[in-house]
Coordinates of N, CA, C and O in Angstrom, one line a residue:
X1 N -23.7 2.4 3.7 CA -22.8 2.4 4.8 C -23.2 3.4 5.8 O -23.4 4.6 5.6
X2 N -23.2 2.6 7.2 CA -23.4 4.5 8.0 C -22.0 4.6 9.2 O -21.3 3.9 10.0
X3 N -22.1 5.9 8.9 CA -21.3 6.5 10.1 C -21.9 6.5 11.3 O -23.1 7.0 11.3
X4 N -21.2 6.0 12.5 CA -21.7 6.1 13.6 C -20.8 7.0 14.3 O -19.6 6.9 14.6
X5 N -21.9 8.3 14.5 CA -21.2 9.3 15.6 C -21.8 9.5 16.8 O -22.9 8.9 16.7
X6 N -21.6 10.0 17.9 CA -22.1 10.1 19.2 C -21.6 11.6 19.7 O -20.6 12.3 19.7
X7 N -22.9 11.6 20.2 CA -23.5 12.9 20.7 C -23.1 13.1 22.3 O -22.8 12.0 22.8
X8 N -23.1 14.2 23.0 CA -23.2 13.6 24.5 C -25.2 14.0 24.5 O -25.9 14.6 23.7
X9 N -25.4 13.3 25.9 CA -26.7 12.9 25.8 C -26.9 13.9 26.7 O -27.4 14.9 26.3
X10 N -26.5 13.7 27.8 CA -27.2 14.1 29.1 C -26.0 14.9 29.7 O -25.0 15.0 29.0
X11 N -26.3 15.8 31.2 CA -25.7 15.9 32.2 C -24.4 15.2 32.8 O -23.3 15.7 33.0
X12 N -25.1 13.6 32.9 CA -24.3 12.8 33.2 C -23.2 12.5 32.5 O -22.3 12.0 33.2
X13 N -23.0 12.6 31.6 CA -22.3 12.5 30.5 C -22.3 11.1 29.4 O -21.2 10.9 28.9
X14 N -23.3 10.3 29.2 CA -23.3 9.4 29.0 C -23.5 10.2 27.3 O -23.3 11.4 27.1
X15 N -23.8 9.1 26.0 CA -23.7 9.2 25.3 C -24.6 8.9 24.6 O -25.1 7.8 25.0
X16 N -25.0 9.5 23.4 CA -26.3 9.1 22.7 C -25.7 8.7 20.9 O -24.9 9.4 20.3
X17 N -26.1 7.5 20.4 CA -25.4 7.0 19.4 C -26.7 7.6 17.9 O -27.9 7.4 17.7
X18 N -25.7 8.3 17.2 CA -26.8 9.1 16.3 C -26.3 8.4 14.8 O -25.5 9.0 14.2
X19 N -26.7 7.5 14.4 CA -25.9 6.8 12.9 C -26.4 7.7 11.8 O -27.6 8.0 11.7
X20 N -25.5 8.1 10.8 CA -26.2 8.4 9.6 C -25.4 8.0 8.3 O -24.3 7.6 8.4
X21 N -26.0 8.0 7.2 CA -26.1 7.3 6.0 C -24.9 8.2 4.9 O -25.2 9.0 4.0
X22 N -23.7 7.6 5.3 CA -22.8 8.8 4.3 C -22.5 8.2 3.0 O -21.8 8.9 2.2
X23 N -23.2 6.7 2.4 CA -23.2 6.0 1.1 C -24.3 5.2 1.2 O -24.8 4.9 2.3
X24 N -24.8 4.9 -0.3 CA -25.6 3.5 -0.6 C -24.9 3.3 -1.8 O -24.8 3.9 -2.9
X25 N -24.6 2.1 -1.5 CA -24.3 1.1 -2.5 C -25.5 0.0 -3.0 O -25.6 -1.2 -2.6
X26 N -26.2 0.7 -3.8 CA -27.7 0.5 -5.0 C -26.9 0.3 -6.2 O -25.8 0.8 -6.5
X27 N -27.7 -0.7 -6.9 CA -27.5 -1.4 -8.2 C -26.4 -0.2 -9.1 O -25.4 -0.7 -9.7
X28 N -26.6 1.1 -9.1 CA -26.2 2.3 -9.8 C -25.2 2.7 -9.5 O -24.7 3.4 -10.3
X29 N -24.6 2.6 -8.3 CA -23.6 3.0 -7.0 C -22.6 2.8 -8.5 O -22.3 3.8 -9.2
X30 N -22.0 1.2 -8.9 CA -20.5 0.8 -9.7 C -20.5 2.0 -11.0 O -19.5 2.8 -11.1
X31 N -21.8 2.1 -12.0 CA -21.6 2.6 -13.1 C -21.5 4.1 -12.5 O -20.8 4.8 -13.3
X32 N -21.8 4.8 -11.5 CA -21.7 5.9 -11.2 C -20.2 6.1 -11.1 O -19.5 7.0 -11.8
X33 N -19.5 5.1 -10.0 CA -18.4 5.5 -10.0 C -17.3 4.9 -11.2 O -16.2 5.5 -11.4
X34 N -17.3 4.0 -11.8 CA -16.6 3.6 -12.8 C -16.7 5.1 -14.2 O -15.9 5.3 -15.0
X35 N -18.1 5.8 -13.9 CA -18.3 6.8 -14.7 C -16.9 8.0 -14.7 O -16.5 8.6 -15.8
X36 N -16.5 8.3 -13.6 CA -16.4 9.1 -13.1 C -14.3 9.1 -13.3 O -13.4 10.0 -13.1
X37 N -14.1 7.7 -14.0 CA -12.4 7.8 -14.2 C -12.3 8.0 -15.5 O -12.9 7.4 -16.4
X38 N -11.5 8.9 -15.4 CA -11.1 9.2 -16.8 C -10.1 8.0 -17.7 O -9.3 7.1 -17.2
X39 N -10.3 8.3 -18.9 CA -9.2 7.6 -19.9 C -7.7 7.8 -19.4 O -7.4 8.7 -18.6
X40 N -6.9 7.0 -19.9 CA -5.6 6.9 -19.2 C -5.2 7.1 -17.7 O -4.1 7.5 -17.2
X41 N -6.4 6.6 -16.9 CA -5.9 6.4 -15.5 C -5.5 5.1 -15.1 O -5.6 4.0 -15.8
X42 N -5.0 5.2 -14.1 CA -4.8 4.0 -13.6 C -6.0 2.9 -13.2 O -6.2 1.7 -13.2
X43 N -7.0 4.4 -12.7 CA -8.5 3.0 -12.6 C -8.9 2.2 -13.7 O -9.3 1.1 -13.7
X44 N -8.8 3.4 -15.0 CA -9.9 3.0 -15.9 C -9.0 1.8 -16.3 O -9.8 0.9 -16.6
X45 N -7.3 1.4 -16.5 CA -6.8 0.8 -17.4 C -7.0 -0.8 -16.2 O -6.9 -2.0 -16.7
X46 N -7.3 -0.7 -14.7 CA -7.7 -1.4 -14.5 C -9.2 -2.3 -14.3 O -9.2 -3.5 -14.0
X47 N -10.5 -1.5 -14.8 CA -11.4 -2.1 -14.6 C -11.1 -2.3 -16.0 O -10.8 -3.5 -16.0
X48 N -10.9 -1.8 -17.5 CA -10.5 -2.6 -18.5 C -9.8 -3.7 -18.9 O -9.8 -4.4 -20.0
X49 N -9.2 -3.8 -17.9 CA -8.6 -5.4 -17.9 C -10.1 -6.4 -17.5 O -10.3 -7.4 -18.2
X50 N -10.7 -6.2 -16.7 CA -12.5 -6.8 -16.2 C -11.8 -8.0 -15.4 O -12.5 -9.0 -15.5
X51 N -11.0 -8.0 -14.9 CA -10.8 -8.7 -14.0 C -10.4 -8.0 -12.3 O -10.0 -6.9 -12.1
X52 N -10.7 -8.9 -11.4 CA -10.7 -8.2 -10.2 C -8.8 -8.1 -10.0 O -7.8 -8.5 -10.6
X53 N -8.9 -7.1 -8.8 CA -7.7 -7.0 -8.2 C -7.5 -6.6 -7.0 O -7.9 -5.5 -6.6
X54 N -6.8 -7.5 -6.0 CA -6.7 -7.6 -4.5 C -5.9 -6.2 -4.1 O -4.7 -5.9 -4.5
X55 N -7.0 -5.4 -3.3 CA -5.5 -4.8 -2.5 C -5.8 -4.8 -0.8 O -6.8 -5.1 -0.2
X56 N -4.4 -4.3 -0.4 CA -4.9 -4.1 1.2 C -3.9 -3.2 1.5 O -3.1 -2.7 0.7
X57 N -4.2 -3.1 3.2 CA -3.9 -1.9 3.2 C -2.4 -2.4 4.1 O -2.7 -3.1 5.1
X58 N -1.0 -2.2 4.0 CA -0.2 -2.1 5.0 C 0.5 -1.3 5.7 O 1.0 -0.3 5.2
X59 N 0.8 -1.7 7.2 CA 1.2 -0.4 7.8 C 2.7 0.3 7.5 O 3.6 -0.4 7.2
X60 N 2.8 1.4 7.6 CA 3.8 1.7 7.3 C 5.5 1.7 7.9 O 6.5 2.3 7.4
X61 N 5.4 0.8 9.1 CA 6.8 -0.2 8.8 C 6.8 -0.6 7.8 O 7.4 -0.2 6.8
X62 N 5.7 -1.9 7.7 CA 5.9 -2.6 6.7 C 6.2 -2.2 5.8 O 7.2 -2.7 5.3
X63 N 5.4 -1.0 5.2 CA 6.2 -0.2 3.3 C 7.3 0.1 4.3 O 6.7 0.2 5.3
X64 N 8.3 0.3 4.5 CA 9.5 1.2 5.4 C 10.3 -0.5 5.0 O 11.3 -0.5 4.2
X65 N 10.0 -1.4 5.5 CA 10.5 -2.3 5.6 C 11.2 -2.9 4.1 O 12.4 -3.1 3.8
X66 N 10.1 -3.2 3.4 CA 10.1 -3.7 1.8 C 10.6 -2.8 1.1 O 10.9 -3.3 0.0
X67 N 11.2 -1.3 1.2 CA 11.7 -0.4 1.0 C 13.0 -0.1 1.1 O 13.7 0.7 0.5
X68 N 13.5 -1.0 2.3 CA 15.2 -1.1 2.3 C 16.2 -1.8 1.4 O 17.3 -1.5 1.2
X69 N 15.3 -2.8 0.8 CA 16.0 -3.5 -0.1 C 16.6 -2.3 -1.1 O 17.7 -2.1 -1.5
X70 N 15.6 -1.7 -1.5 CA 15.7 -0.9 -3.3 C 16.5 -0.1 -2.6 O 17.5 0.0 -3.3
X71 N 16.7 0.8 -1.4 CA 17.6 2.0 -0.7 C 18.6 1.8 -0.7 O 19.5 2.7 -0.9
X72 N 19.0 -0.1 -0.4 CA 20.2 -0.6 -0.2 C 21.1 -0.8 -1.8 O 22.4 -0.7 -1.9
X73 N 20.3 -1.0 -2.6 CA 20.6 -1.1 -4.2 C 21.1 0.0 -4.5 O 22.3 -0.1 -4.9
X74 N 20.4 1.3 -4.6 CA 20.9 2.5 -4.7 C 22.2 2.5 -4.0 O 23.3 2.0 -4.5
X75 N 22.1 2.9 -3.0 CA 23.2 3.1 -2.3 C 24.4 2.3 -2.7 O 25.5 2.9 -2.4
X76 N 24.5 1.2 -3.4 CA 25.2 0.3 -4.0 C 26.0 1.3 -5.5 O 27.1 1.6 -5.8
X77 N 24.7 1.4 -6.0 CA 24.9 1.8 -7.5 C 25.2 3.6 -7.1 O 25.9 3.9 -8.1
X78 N 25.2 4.1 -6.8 CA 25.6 5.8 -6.6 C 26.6 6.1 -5.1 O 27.1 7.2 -5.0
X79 N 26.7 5.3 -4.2 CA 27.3 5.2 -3.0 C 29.2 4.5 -3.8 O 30.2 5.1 -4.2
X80 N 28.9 3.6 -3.8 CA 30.2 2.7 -4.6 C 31.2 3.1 -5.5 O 32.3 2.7 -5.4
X81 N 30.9 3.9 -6.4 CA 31.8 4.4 -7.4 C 32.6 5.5 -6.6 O 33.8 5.8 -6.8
X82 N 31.7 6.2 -5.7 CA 32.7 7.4 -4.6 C 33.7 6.7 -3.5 O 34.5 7.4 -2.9
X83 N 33.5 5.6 -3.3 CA 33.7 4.9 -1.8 C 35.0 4.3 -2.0 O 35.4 3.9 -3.1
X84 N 36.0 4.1 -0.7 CA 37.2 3.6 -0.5 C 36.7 1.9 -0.9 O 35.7 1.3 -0.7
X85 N 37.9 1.6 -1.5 CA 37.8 0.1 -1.8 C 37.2 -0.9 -0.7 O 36.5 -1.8 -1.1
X86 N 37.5 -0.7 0.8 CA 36.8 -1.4 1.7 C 35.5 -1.3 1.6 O 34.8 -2.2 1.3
X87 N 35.1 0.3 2.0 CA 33.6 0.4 1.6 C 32.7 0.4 0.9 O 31.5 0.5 1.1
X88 N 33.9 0.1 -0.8 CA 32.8 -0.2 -1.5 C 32.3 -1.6 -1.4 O 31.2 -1.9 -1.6
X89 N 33.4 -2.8 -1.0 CA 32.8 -3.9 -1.1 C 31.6 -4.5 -0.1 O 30.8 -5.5 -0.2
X90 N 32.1 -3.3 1.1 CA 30.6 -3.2 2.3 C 29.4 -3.0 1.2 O 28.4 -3.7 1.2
X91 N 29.5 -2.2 0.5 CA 28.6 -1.6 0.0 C 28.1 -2.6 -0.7 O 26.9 -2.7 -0.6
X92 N 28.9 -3.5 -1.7 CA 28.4 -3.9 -2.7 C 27.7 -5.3 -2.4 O 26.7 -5.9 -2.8
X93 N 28.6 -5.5 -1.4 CA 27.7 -6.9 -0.6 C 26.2 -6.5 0.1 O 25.2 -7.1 -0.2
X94 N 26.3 -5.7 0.9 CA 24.9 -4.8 0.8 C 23.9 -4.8 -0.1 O 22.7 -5.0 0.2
X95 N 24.5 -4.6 -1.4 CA 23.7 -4.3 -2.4 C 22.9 -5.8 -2.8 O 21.8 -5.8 -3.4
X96 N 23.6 -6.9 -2.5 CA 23.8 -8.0 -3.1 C 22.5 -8.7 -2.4 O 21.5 -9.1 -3.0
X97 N 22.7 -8.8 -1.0 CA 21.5 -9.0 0.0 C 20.8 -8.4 -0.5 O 20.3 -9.2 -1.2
X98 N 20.3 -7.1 -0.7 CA 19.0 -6.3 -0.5 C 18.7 -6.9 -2.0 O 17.5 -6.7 -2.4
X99 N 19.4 -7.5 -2.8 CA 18.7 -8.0 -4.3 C 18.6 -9.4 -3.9 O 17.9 -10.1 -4.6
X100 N 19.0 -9.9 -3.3 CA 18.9 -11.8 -3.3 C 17.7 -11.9 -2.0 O 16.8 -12.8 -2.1
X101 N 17.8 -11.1 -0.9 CA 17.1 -11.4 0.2 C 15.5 -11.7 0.0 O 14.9 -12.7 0.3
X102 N 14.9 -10.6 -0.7 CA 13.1 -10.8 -1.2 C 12.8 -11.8 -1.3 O 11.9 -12.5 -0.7
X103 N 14.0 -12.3 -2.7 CA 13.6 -13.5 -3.4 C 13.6 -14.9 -2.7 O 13.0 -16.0 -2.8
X104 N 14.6 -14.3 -1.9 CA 14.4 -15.9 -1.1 C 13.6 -16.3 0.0 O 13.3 -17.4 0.3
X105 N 13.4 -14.6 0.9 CA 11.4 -15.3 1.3 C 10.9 -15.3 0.6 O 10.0 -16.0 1.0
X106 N 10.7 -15.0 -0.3 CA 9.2 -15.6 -1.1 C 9.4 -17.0 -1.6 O 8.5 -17.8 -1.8
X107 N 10.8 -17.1 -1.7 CA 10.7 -19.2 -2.2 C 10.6 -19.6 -1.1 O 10.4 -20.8 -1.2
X108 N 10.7 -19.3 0.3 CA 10.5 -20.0 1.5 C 9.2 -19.7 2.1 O 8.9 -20.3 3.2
X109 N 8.4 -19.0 1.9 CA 6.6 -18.7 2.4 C 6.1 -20.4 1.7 O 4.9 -20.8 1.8

């Protein structure tokens, strides 16, 4: 893999592109780094399963977003037992969405 950094070149200020080599990934690169997790991690318990596993990366609305449900739950279960009867049932309906809503985009994707 190389990093591409830039230099300035000249006077002018134009720019000179200097790449260099901050990995190789050679036949040795996996066992090097599979070497390198210890027992009871979360890596090692996943390359012991020997199957692959997708991830990516999301921005963080998105975690912020997928995150309201479980806030909204809480807030249900520790909010409600303090709360005036009105607000607990604000509350509890709250709670109700933030547990039924997920489920029902994902039956509708």
């Amino acid at each position: 893999m190389l990093l591409r950094e830039y230099a300035p070149g000249s006077a002018d200020g134009s720019l000179i592109e200097a790449p260099r080599t901050v990995a190789r990934f050679d036949p040795g690169w996996l066992d090097r780094t599979v070497a390198g997790f210890h027992a009871g991690s979360v890596e090692r318990l996943l390359i012991d399963q020997c199957r692959t596993v997708e991830t990516r990366l999301a921005s963080r609305r998105a975690a912020l977003l997928r995150a309201v449900p479980a806030a909204l739950a809480c807030l249900v279960l520790f909010g409600a037992p303090l709360a005036g009867p009105a607000a607990r049932r604000l509350l509890i309906r709250l709670g109700l969405w933030a547990i039924t809503e997920p489920a029902r985009r994902r039956r509708t994707r």
